Every structure is written in structure tokens, then in C-alpha cells.
Amino acid sequence: MILEVRAVAPFYKNGFVVGCERTREAVLIDPGDEVDELLGAVRDLDVDVQAVLLTHAHIDHTGYVPRIAKSGYRGPVYTTPPTAALLQVLWPDAAHLHEEDARYANRTGYSRHRPALPFFDSEDARRALTLLRPVSFHERVELAPGLAFTFRRVGHILGASFIVVETDGKRLVFSGDVGQHGVPILKDPESPEAADHLVLESTYGDRLHPDGSPREELGRAVAEAAAKRGAVLIPAFAVGRAQDVLYHLRSLQREGRLAPDLPIYLDSPMAVSAVDLYCGALSEHDIEMTTLQDKGLCPIDGPSVHFVRDRVESQALNGRKGPLVIISASGMLSGGRILHHLKHRLPDPETTLLFVGYQADGTLGRRILEGAHDVRIHGQSVTVRAEIREISALSAHADQRGLVDWVGAIATPPRAVYLVHGEPAAREALAAALRAKPGWSVVLPREGDAIELK
Ligand SMILES: [Zn+2]
């Protein structure tokens, strides 16, 4: 067996090839956004891709599938039913963004290619969707004699799984993104009981989420911001984070700890579509969600919530005076409608910009969080006078303790743990924490490393 670990840095890219030396058959796991290197790895290893397996819908784990569909791949793409449903929204949206990028490049001459072509287009996204083969959690699928996989719940976003691949009698576990216990809406993560080899994410490998309830913290932050009668801008991933934040805000309103008429705008067509999927995925709901739902309406919705799909309606929010809450994508301020809200409201000291998710190195979100006074948005200089706050405990990712606990159920140490999906400091810190466990060996693969699994 060969495990080709690809693109571990920068942190947001993913993609693994797991191939069998004997049969030359391989599966791709989580081919993330724009990882053309992955097909290079498939060629170098001289293997045939039999299937693609996806841990969850986030585009940094799935965004390459329409591209390989474009280049002729017609094999199955396995994932859980809720992930398949989310991808019906995410892939066409990603295609649309790629098409817009290409149009922009052609208009401004900003491209090496003439004409600039989208990374993939709507037709590729549609074709990729036809390849999806939903498989329920815990259903073991045998791809070939001696090669099987199973999805298990991991609590990161709706439908998110870790994958157990069994091959030649070995058990490989791919964590995907590991969620936290006790988050709203979703069932808690399950644990892998055994692994010969474990590929583990390390996003928050060097951090501990503060103790205390993130809902309380969110309530305090929003109540204080609302008292200033300003706008509270919450950048959030459209799928996962946005629904969690909305759920918490609605709970606080129901409990009377936030004004019940404080308007909350969910300004992202994708996030709005995902709300419907979150509300409809009854089999994935935790007890709190089920109990609330038994009483009638979906707890993510309510009279104070306004779903904004339309672009004109989104722009009209600029004219609205606070207090109000705007939840919008993208979560790290790398694009999306949040940018036009920032351009309009960052110079206003009454605005509160509230971060609720990870801000990667090099993103606009990280720069603002680190105290930038002037930032560039759509080519314009924007002065930051807004109050900047952060609630890290709301993250969809487990922290260092959470990750160490998650692997704690593995009784016999794996032959090796491979740490991926983390910046260098996070990987180093998590490696140190895991090496403190007797008998545990940790490897920090570099981009493009091929690892022989024995
Ligand atoms: Zn994710």
C-alpha cells in the first residue's frame, strides 16, 4: 500500500491518494480546491482511481471533484447522504464563482491564459453531481476484494464523517475535520476504536478553546454590540458555522437574553439553502434540536430571522441602521458578500466585527484580527474603526484537547499518526501532545510525500 499525502500546506488544501501496489488500484480521499498536484500523484504512482471518498462537503475537501469530472473521471464519488445534499448547493455555487473569476479576468486582461477559462464550470459541477453515491453512516462498502470503507459521524458539519478504510487487512483512519462535543444541532462525534494508520487534522493543534459556554459569550458580545445600536457583522462559513450561530442567537432570543425583535440577517444564498437542509436532516439532529423541533418550527428559523438571497436586497442592508446582526460569508473574508458590508461598516465605530471561526494566515480576517488599521477591499483602502471581537470556542474544529481525546479511544497505538491540515505551529504542538502518549509515533508529512503503509 502507498499513501500519498498531498498538499498539507497551506493548511486549507487536502487530498490523499491511497493506492495498492499489488493491484494498482487507488481511491482519492478529500480532493480539495485547486489541487492539480493530485492528478500528478496519481500518474507518478501509476494507479487507477476506482473511487473518490469525501469526508464532508466543505469545498476545501471536495472542490476538486468537478475538475476531475471535467477531465474525464466517471467513477463513483462516495459520501454520506447529507453531504451529497449539501454538495447540490456547494458545487454549482463554486462553479458560478469560477465562471465569474474567468469573466473578470477576461474583462480586465488579468490572466496568463487567453481567454481565461474557469477552473470548472456549471456543466462540470452538474456532471460531478451525477457521480455522487450516497452511503449511510456505518454502512460498510466493499470496493474490491480486500478494499472496503465505512463513514462514521465526526460532528464537524452536517453529514461530516471520518473514514475507515480497510485494505489488505490494515485499518486506515482519515479524520477529515473533527468537530467538538456538545455543539448545537448535530450528534456528537464518534471515536475510532482502532487504527493501524491514522491521518489526523491539526487545525487547532496548538490551541485550547476557552472554558465556558460559547453561547453565553456570543450572547454577551451581541448584547453589548446591540446596546451601541450598531451593526454586528459575523463572518461565517456558509455551511456549518452560519447555522450554528443562527441556532445560538435564536436560543438566546427565545430565552429572553437577547431582544426577541433584534433583526438577524442571514446574507448568503448558500447559507440559506443549507438552513433548509439542516432543518430537514432529522436523523442527524441531537436531542436538544429534536426536542425543540417536536414543538413545531425549525429552531434555526424564527420571526426575527431574515433570509437574504437576492443581491439587491443584500446591498439594501447598507441603508439599515442598527441594532442588527448580519451573518454573511466568507468566514475568513476572502470573498463573498461580507466584503461589501465590511467596506461600508468597518469605518463606523458603532460596528462590531465578531469572528466566530478560524482565520488562516494570510487572510484578510487574520490581518484585521491582528489589529490592522487600514485594509484593502475590492481595491479600496478601508479604515478599521469598528470594534473587533473573537469567540474561538464556537469553532467547528476540536482543539488540541479535543483531538487528543478523540484518538483516546484507540487502545493500541497506531503504527503512525500523520498530521495534516494545520499550519506548522499547530502540527508541531499536536505532535508533541500525541508523542507524550506511550508508544505513539507521529509523522509530519510534507506536501507530496508518499508513505508506505506496512
Ligand atoms: Zn471542514
XYZ file of C-alpha atoms and ligand atoms in Angstrom:
455
model
C 0.000 0.000 0.000
C 1.047 3.533 -0.657
C -0.432 6.557 0.938
C 0.334 9.694 -0.977
C -0.211 12.694 1.231
C -0.684 15.787 -0.812
C -0.827 19.473 -0.125
C -0.557 19.607 3.638
C 0.443 23.279 3.429
C -1.137 25.750 3.010
C -3.462 24.419 5.626
C -6.732 24.571 3.713
C -5.811 22.186 0.931
C -6.422 18.470 1.150
C -6.167 15.410 -0.941
C -4.850 11.924 -0.496
C -4.282 9.034 -2.855
C -4.406 5.607 -1.299
C -3.191 3.001 -3.715
C -2.439 -0.688 -3.636
C 0.950 -1.646 -5.055
C -0.215 -5.122 -5.992
C -3.443 -4.307 -7.851
C -2.530 -0.693 -8.860
C -5.987 0.337 -7.719
C -6.464 3.532 -5.760
C -9.005 5.762 -4.079
C -8.834 9.553 -3.765
C -9.830 10.979 -0.423
C -10.982 14.591 0.001
C -9.607 16.157 -3.175
C -9.750 19.795 -2.097
C -9.866 23.005 -4.002
C -7.451 23.510 -6.888
C -5.066 20.659 -6.109
C -3.899 19.831 -9.614
C -0.887 18.126 -7.997
C -3.198 15.290 -7.052
C -3.551 14.016 -10.600
C 0.228 14.262 -10.888
C 0.468 11.975 -7.869
C -1.934 9.505 -9.465
C 0.271 9.448 -12.585
C 3.506 9.136 -10.562
C 2.119 6.224 -8.579
C 0.776 4.664 -11.779
C -2.514 3.669 -10.199
C -6.121 3.568 -11.422
C -8.585 5.640 -9.440
C -11.522 3.369 -8.600
C -13.438 5.771 -6.386
C -13.430 9.123 -4.629
C -14.358 9.315 -0.935
C -15.436 12.598 0.681
C -15.462 13.186 4.449
C -17.642 16.306 4.260
C -18.965 18.977 1.944
C -16.613 21.894 2.622
C -15.079 22.974 -0.648
C -11.507 22.615 0.652
C -12.274 18.881 0.843
C -14.440 18.470 -2.262
C -13.767 21.349 -4.648
C -11.572 19.318 -6.961
C -14.208 16.735 -7.868
C -15.916 18.805 -10.600
C -12.459 19.429 -12.033
C -11.690 15.708 -12.299
C -15.165 15.190 -13.724
C -14.171 17.805 -16.324
C -11.011 15.856 -17.106
C -12.968 12.671 -17.732
C -13.373 10.867 -14.402
C -16.659 8.935 -14.427
C -16.205 6.691 -11.395
C -18.254 6.804 -8.207
C -17.902 9.546 -5.600
C -18.974 8.181 -2.227
C -20.134 10.322 0.643
C -22.918 10.463 3.240
C -26.470 11.452 2.170
C -26.415 14.869 3.944
C -23.051 15.685 2.365
C -24.409 14.751 -1.065
C -27.357 17.089 -0.431
C -25.068 19.951 0.594
C -22.930 19.446 -2.496
C -26.009 20.065 -4.665
C -25.674 23.624 -3.389
C -21.913 23.972 -2.940
C -20.595 22.738 -6.287
C -22.890 24.838 -8.505
C -22.045 27.831 -6.309
C -18.304 27.157 -6.646
C -18.731 26.795 -10.426
C -20.512 30.116 -10.530
C -17.625 31.786 -8.656
C -15.063 30.234 -11.005
C -17.081 31.464 -14.003
C -17.243 34.959 -12.505
C -13.480 34.910 -11.887
C -12.849 33.931 -15.505
C -15.196 36.654 -16.803
C -13.478 39.199 -14.581
C -10.040 38.076 -15.787
C -11.141 38.394 -19.410
C -12.623 41.844 -18.856
C -9.559 43.220 -17.101
C -6.912 41.254 -19.011
C -5.780 39.825 -15.685
C -4.828 36.300 -16.754
C -1.958 34.371 -18.253
C -4.446 32.395 -20.326
C -6.336 33.997 -23.188
C -9.172 33.670 -22.882
C -9.186 32.788 -19.178
C -11.164 29.602 -18.563
C -12.991 28.760 -15.342
C -11.347 26.130 -13.122
C -14.592 24.263 -13.678
C -17.982 25.428 -14.888
C -21.646 24.737 -14.115
C -21.728 21.843 -16.561
C -18.766 20.192 -14.780
C -20.486 20.708 -11.424
C -23.664 19.126 -12.804
C -21.674 16.174 -14.151
C -19.879 15.730 -10.807
C -23.226 15.653 -9.001
C -24.312 12.694 -11.148
C -21.285 10.754 -9.849
C -22.326 11.037 -6.189
C -23.186 7.753 -4.484
C -24.641 8.454 -1.038
C -23.754 5.843 1.592
C -25.233 5.878 5.098
C -23.121 6.211 8.197
C -21.865 2.795 9.395
C -22.632 1.024 6.107
C -19.527 -0.892 5.070
C -18.910 -0.748 1.321
C -16.576 -3.200 -0.348
C -14.993 -1.563 -3.382
C -12.892 -4.552 -4.377
C -11.825 -7.769 -2.666
C -9.831 -6.621 0.371
C -10.712 -2.934 -0.024
C -13.622 -1.506 1.975
C -14.625 1.724 3.661
C -17.090 2.973 6.274
C -18.240 6.521 7.136
C -18.600 7.389 10.843
C -20.000 10.620 12.344
C -17.465 13.258 13.303
C -19.699 16.230 14.273
C -17.913 18.912 12.222
C -20.792 19.979 9.949
C -23.961 18.315 8.711
C -23.050 14.967 7.136
C -19.391 15.131 8.190
C -17.612 11.841 8.663
C -14.303 10.286 9.369
C -13.495 7.412 7.058
C -12.257 3.977 7.982
C -10.545 2.334 5.006
C -9.777 -1.362 5.322
C -7.224 -2.655 2.909
C -5.126 -5.795 2.875
C -6.139 -6.372 6.478
C -4.972 -2.901 7.575
C -7.225 -0.273 9.019
C -6.564 3.317 7.919
C -8.496 6.140 9.531
C -8.887 9.543 7.847
C -10.211 12.025 10.362
C -11.476 14.678 7.934
C -12.265 17.685 10.124
C -13.015 16.684 13.715
C -15.872 18.539 15.396
C -16.480 19.371 19.031
C -18.715 17.624 21.532
C -21.874 19.395 22.610
C -22.245 21.636 19.559
C -25.768 22.587 18.555
C -27.921 20.685 16.108
C -25.637 17.739 15.359
C -24.949 14.472 17.090
C -21.596 14.252 18.875
C -18.520 12.839 17.124
C -17.983 9.088 17.315
C -14.497 7.794 18.089
C -12.292 5.479 16.080
C -11.666 2.442 18.279
C -8.711 1.171 16.308
C -6.334 2.324 13.587
C -3.180 0.878 12.095
C -2.527 4.242 10.457
C -4.256 7.483 11.314
C -4.331 10.633 9.155
C -5.387 13.377 11.539
C -6.266 17.047 11.048
C -4.481 19.592 13.255
C -6.188 22.945 12.578
C -6.359 23.860 16.280
C -3.461 21.595 17.294
C -1.790 24.394 19.233
C -4.878 25.941 20.813
C -7.312 25.292 23.601
C -10.807 26.712 23.292
C -11.587 28.778 26.381
C -13.760 27.151 29.027
C -17.264 28.413 29.392
C -20.218 28.390 27.123
C -19.754 29.888 23.656
C -23.481 30.648 23.628
C -23.078 32.839 26.730
C -20.105 34.582 25.167
C -21.952 35.130 21.914
C -24.946 36.476 23.822
C -22.767 38.926 25.746
C -20.912 40.103 22.638
C -24.092 40.632 20.617
C -25.990 42.282 23.512
C -23.131 44.757 24.104
C -22.839 45.500 20.410
C -26.585 45.937 20.071
C -26.546 48.339 23.035
C -24.315 50.618 20.936
C -27.095 50.497 18.361
C -24.596 49.434 15.738
C -24.386 46.520 13.355
C -22.865 43.227 14.393
C -21.114 41.622 11.428
C -20.468 37.917 11.801
C -18.388 36.381 9.012
C -19.122 32.676 8.872
C -18.635 29.711 6.600
C -21.943 29.416 4.797
C -22.280 25.765 5.715
C -21.916 24.820 9.363
C -20.835 27.947 11.185
C -23.662 30.137 9.907
C -26.320 27.643 11.046
C -24.666 27.189 14.475
C -24.537 30.936 15.060
C -28.142 31.325 13.976
C -29.193 28.489 16.275
C -27.438 30.102 19.263
C -28.862 33.547 18.541
C -32.389 32.149 18.251
C -31.941 30.238 21.537
C -30.803 33.454 23.254
C -33.827 35.265 21.863
C -36.204 32.501 22.980
C -34.657 32.617 26.469
C -35.071 36.404 26.586
C -31.352 37.067 26.845
C -31.323 38.891 23.538
C -34.099 41.205 22.403
C -36.566 38.972 20.581
C -37.030 41.569 17.868
C -33.297 42.133 17.197
C -33.217 41.540 13.438
C -30.844 38.852 12.224
C -29.999 38.775 8.516
C -28.519 35.664 7.012
C -26.977 37.182 3.908
C -25.744 34.266 1.818
C -27.834 32.283 -0.661
C -25.779 29.194 0.069
C -26.184 29.529 3.836
C -29.940 29.984 3.354
C -30.168 26.788 1.286
C -28.092 24.980 3.904
C -30.548 26.047 6.648
C -33.272 24.070 4.879
C -31.008 21.024 4.693
C -30.002 21.351 8.354
C -33.656 21.593 9.407
C -34.653 18.637 7.247
C -31.892 16.224 8.286
C -33.838 14.684 11.171
C -31.583 11.638 11.518
C -28.590 13.883 12.231
C -30.127 16.015 14.962
C -29.060 15.920 18.605
C -31.560 15.717 21.437
C -31.834 19.472 22.028
C -32.664 20.070 18.378
C -35.127 17.156 18.272
C -36.935 18.374 21.391
C -37.265 21.894 20.017
C -38.352 20.622 16.650
C -41.034 18.440 18.226
C -42.637 21.661 19.384
C -43.126 22.940 15.860
C -40.850 25.210 13.886
C -37.229 24.641 12.980
C -35.173 26.248 15.772
C -32.790 27.837 13.268
C -35.647 29.911 11.888
C -37.968 32.419 13.514
C -39.728 35.774 13.178
C -36.530 37.789 13.793
C -34.593 35.947 11.076
C -34.428 37.351 7.564
C -33.049 35.200 4.789
C -31.346 37.276 2.111
C -30.842 35.555 -1.225
C -31.123 38.475 -3.562
C -28.088 40.683 -4.302
C -30.126 43.888 -4.393
C -31.672 43.044 -1.035
C -28.175 42.413 0.307
C -26.979 45.829 -0.867
C -30.076 47.443 0.647
C -28.836 46.302 4.077
C -26.250 49.109 3.829
C -29.026 51.595 4.408
C -30.282 49.904 7.569
C -29.458 51.387 10.941
C -28.608 49.204 13.923
C -29.001 47.428 16.084
C -28.942 44.487 13.749
C -26.959 41.331 13.123
C -25.637 40.336 9.696
C -24.248 36.832 9.244
C -22.512 36.503 5.894
C -19.812 34.555 4.061
C -16.984 34.023 3.560
C -15.765 33.090 7.007
C -12.198 34.319 6.509
C -13.177 37.414 4.494
C -11.581 36.009 1.358
C -14.599 36.867 -0.795
C -18.368 36.901 -0.748
C -20.949 39.434 0.378
C -19.332 40.051 3.772
C -16.807 42.226 1.909
C -19.331 44.844 0.849
C -20.679 45.016 4.402
C -17.139 45.475 5.707
C -16.391 48.199 3.172
C -19.485 50.018 4.294
C -19.349 49.429 8.056
C -15.710 48.921 9.163
C -15.053 52.704 9.328
C -18.007 53.050 11.744
C -17.014 52.762 15.446
C -20.546 51.569 16.248
C -19.962 48.406 14.220
C -18.774 45.218 15.882
C -16.987 42.656 13.755
C -17.332 39.352 15.538
C -15.150 36.450 14.443
C -16.525 33.010 15.220
C -14.194 30.779 13.222
C -10.624 30.081 12.291
C -8.729 32.856 10.441
C -5.872 31.368 8.413
C -2.514 33.025 7.980
C -2.510 35.462 5.072
C -6.276 36.083 5.037
C -7.950 39.466 5.447
C -9.658 38.063 8.544
C -6.313 37.315 10.199
C -4.975 40.807 9.355
C -7.975 42.524 10.913
C -7.885 40.227 13.934
C -4.233 41.131 14.429
C -5.120 44.817 14.549
C -4.715 46.219 11.018
C -5.926 49.842 10.914
C -6.206 50.077 7.154
C -7.153 47.241 4.840
C -7.798 46.970 1.124
C -11.172 45.668 -0.006
C -12.031 45.467 -3.732
C -9.029 47.691 -4.426
C -10.145 50.417 -1.988
C -8.463 51.463 1.219
C -10.817 50.999 4.199
C -10.114 52.323 7.703
C -10.930 49.972 10.569
C -12.692 51.804 13.388
C -15.113 49.017 14.253
C -14.736 47.005 17.422
C -13.127 43.621 16.704
C -14.049 40.608 18.842
C -13.465 36.888 18.622
C -15.219 33.821 20.023
C -12.968 30.867 19.285
C -14.931 28.283 21.285
C -17.626 28.336 18.580
C -15.244 26.665 16.178
C -16.377 23.629 14.181
C -12.963 22.122 14.923
C -11.875 20.309 18.059
C -8.981 21.980 19.903
C -5.804 20.212 20.990
C -7.500 18.579 23.959
C -10.448 17.581 21.772
C -8.186 15.944 19.196
C -6.163 14.083 21.827
C -9.416 12.914 23.453
C -10.815 11.873 20.078
C -7.911 9.491 19.438
C -8.013 8.398 23.105
C -10.427 5.589 22.261
C -7.726 3.901 20.177
C -6.442 1.331 22.654
C -3.423 0.014 20.751
C -1.163 2.799 19.429
C -1.343 3.108 15.630
C 1.857 2.362 13.754
C 1.909 6.035 12.922
C -0.215 9.159 13.079
C 0.182 11.546 10.135
C -0.706 15.125 10.964
C -2.205 17.176 8.134
C -4.489 20.198 7.621
C -2.676 22.521 10.031
C -0.186 25.347 9.998
C 3.347 24.401 11.114
C 2.985 25.567 14.737
C -0.304 23.693 15.115
C 1.133 20.475 13.701
C 4.254 20.684 15.900
C 2.247 21.303 19.058
C -0.194 18.483 18.407
C 2.699 16.164 17.526
C 4.276 16.910 20.918
C 0.988 16.229 22.713
C 0.495 12.894 20.925
C 4.114 11.797 21.364
C 3.572 12.098 25.105
C 1.271 9.064 24.819
C 3.283 5.876 25.422
C 4.071 4.080 22.180
C 2.619 6.730 19.836
C 4.656 7.698 16.825
C 3.831 10.854 14.879
C 4.870 11.856 11.368
C 4.599 15.352 9.886
C 4.370 14.638 6.157
C 5.476 17.229 3.657
C 3.465 18.115 0.611
C 3.646 15.305 -1.901
C 5.173 12.742 0.436
C 4.482 9.114 -0.409
C 4.282 6.852 2.591
C 4.421 3.122 2.533
C 1.912 1.542 4.885
C 3.012 -1.751 6.343
Zn -14.418 21.479 7.108
